[in-house]
XYZ file of C-alpha atoms in Angstrom:
111
model
C -44.959 3.557 21.077
C -41.786 3.754 19.621
C -40.149 6.353 17.949
C -38.760 6.020 14.205
C -36.382 6.298 13.083
C -34.595 8.081 16.050
C -35.428 11.186 17.743
C -32.399 13.579 17.478
C -32.826 13.191 13.507
C -35.879 15.385 13.783
C -35.258 17.641 16.737
C -35.871 20.668 16.236
C -34.262 23.492 18.588
C -34.253 26.238 15.405
C -37.675 27.287 15.784
C -38.562 29.978 13.078
C -36.539 33.244 13.732
C -40.056 35.194 13.539
C -44.118 35.110 12.609
C -42.906 35.291 9.753
C -40.382 32.785 8.997
C -42.525 30.227 6.667
C -40.032 27.083 7.979
C -41.170 23.753 7.017
C -44.371 23.409 8.102
C -47.159 22.371 6.529
C -49.537 25.251 7.871
C -49.718 28.546 9.530
C -51.621 27.159 12.274
C -48.236 25.052 13.190
C -45.832 27.470 12.036
C -47.350 29.565 14.547
C -46.977 26.795 17.420
C -43.895 26.587 16.136
C -42.962 29.829 16.580
C -44.423 29.850 20.383
C -42.932 26.636 21.279
C -39.243 28.787 20.155
C -40.601 32.349 21.981
C -40.886 30.130 25.085
C -37.478 28.363 24.721
C -39.433 24.713 24.825
C -36.987 22.231 22.073
C -39.680 20.295 19.829
C -39.987 17.229 17.396
C -41.726 17.926 14.224
C -43.493 15.606 12.229
C -41.459 12.889 13.632
C -43.282 9.230 12.935
C -44.560 7.048 15.668
C -45.991 3.483 16.124
C -49.200 2.771 17.841
C -51.066 0.060 18.089
C -54.993 0.470 17.131
C -57.483 -3.222 17.303
C -54.043 -4.887 17.787
C -52.386 -3.512 14.400
C -49.798 -1.579 14.101
C -50.494 1.830 12.870
C -48.276 4.583 11.738
C -48.997 8.478 12.899
C -47.116 11.674 12.238
C -47.543 14.057 15.067
C -47.088 17.479 14.672
C -45.172 18.206 17.487
C -43.558 16.214 20.084
C -42.591 17.868 23.798
C -40.149 15.619 24.936
C -39.475 17.604 27.844
C -43.031 17.023 29.049
C -43.685 14.031 27.157
C -46.805 15.766 25.245
C -47.843 15.473 21.755
C -49.483 18.455 20.028
C -51.427 18.368 17.191
C -53.089 21.008 15.210
C -56.504 20.611 13.700
C -56.829 23.374 11.359
C -60.121 22.651 8.965
C -62.760 21.418 11.754
C -65.865 21.819 10.506
C -65.352 19.797 7.176
C -67.328 16.212 8.321
C -64.595 13.794 7.027
C -62.149 15.856 8.601
C -63.880 15.786 12.157
C -64.607 12.313 11.819
C -60.584 11.618 11.553
C -59.847 14.055 13.833
C -61.901 11.845 16.289
C -60.737 9.074 15.587
C -56.786 10.416 15.603
C -57.731 11.132 19.566
C -58.993 8.208 20.268
C -55.821 6.840 19.063
C -53.942 8.626 21.438
C -55.879 8.075 24.121
C -55.855 4.341 23.918
C -52.329 4.104 23.401
C -52.160 6.799 26.682
C -50.663 8.932 24.784
C -50.856 12.898 26.405
C -52.169 14.981 23.569
C -53.040 18.216 23.319
C -55.139 19.397 20.361
C -55.235 22.546 19.194
C -57.356 24.135 16.837
C -57.593 27.597 15.208
C -59.598 29.535 17.699
C -56.470 28.575 20.000
C -53.840 30.662 18.401
C-alpha cells in the first residue's frame, strides 16, 4: 500500500470547529465523523489517495479517513440499501481485507 502523494499534504488537524461547520466533506455523515474525531483530538487524513492490489493489478482507493496513529481507515457507507452501492461496498470491504488494511466501516445508524 502506498499513500499518494505524501500523507502530510492532506493532514487535517483542523476538524470542523462545530457541528454546523460544513468543512470540505462530501456528506453530512463524513462531516459528523470529522467533528467527532476533532472532539477527541484524533488527527486524521481526509480523502487521501492510496494504491492497493486487486487481482494482481494496482487499484486506486480514496478512503474517507485515515487515522495514522492507529493505522486505521474509516469508510462511511451512507447510501446503504441501494443495490448497486451495496455491491460496491462489499467489493471495497473485500479490497481492504485482501490488502490487510484495518477498516472501520461506519453506517448512518452508527452516527
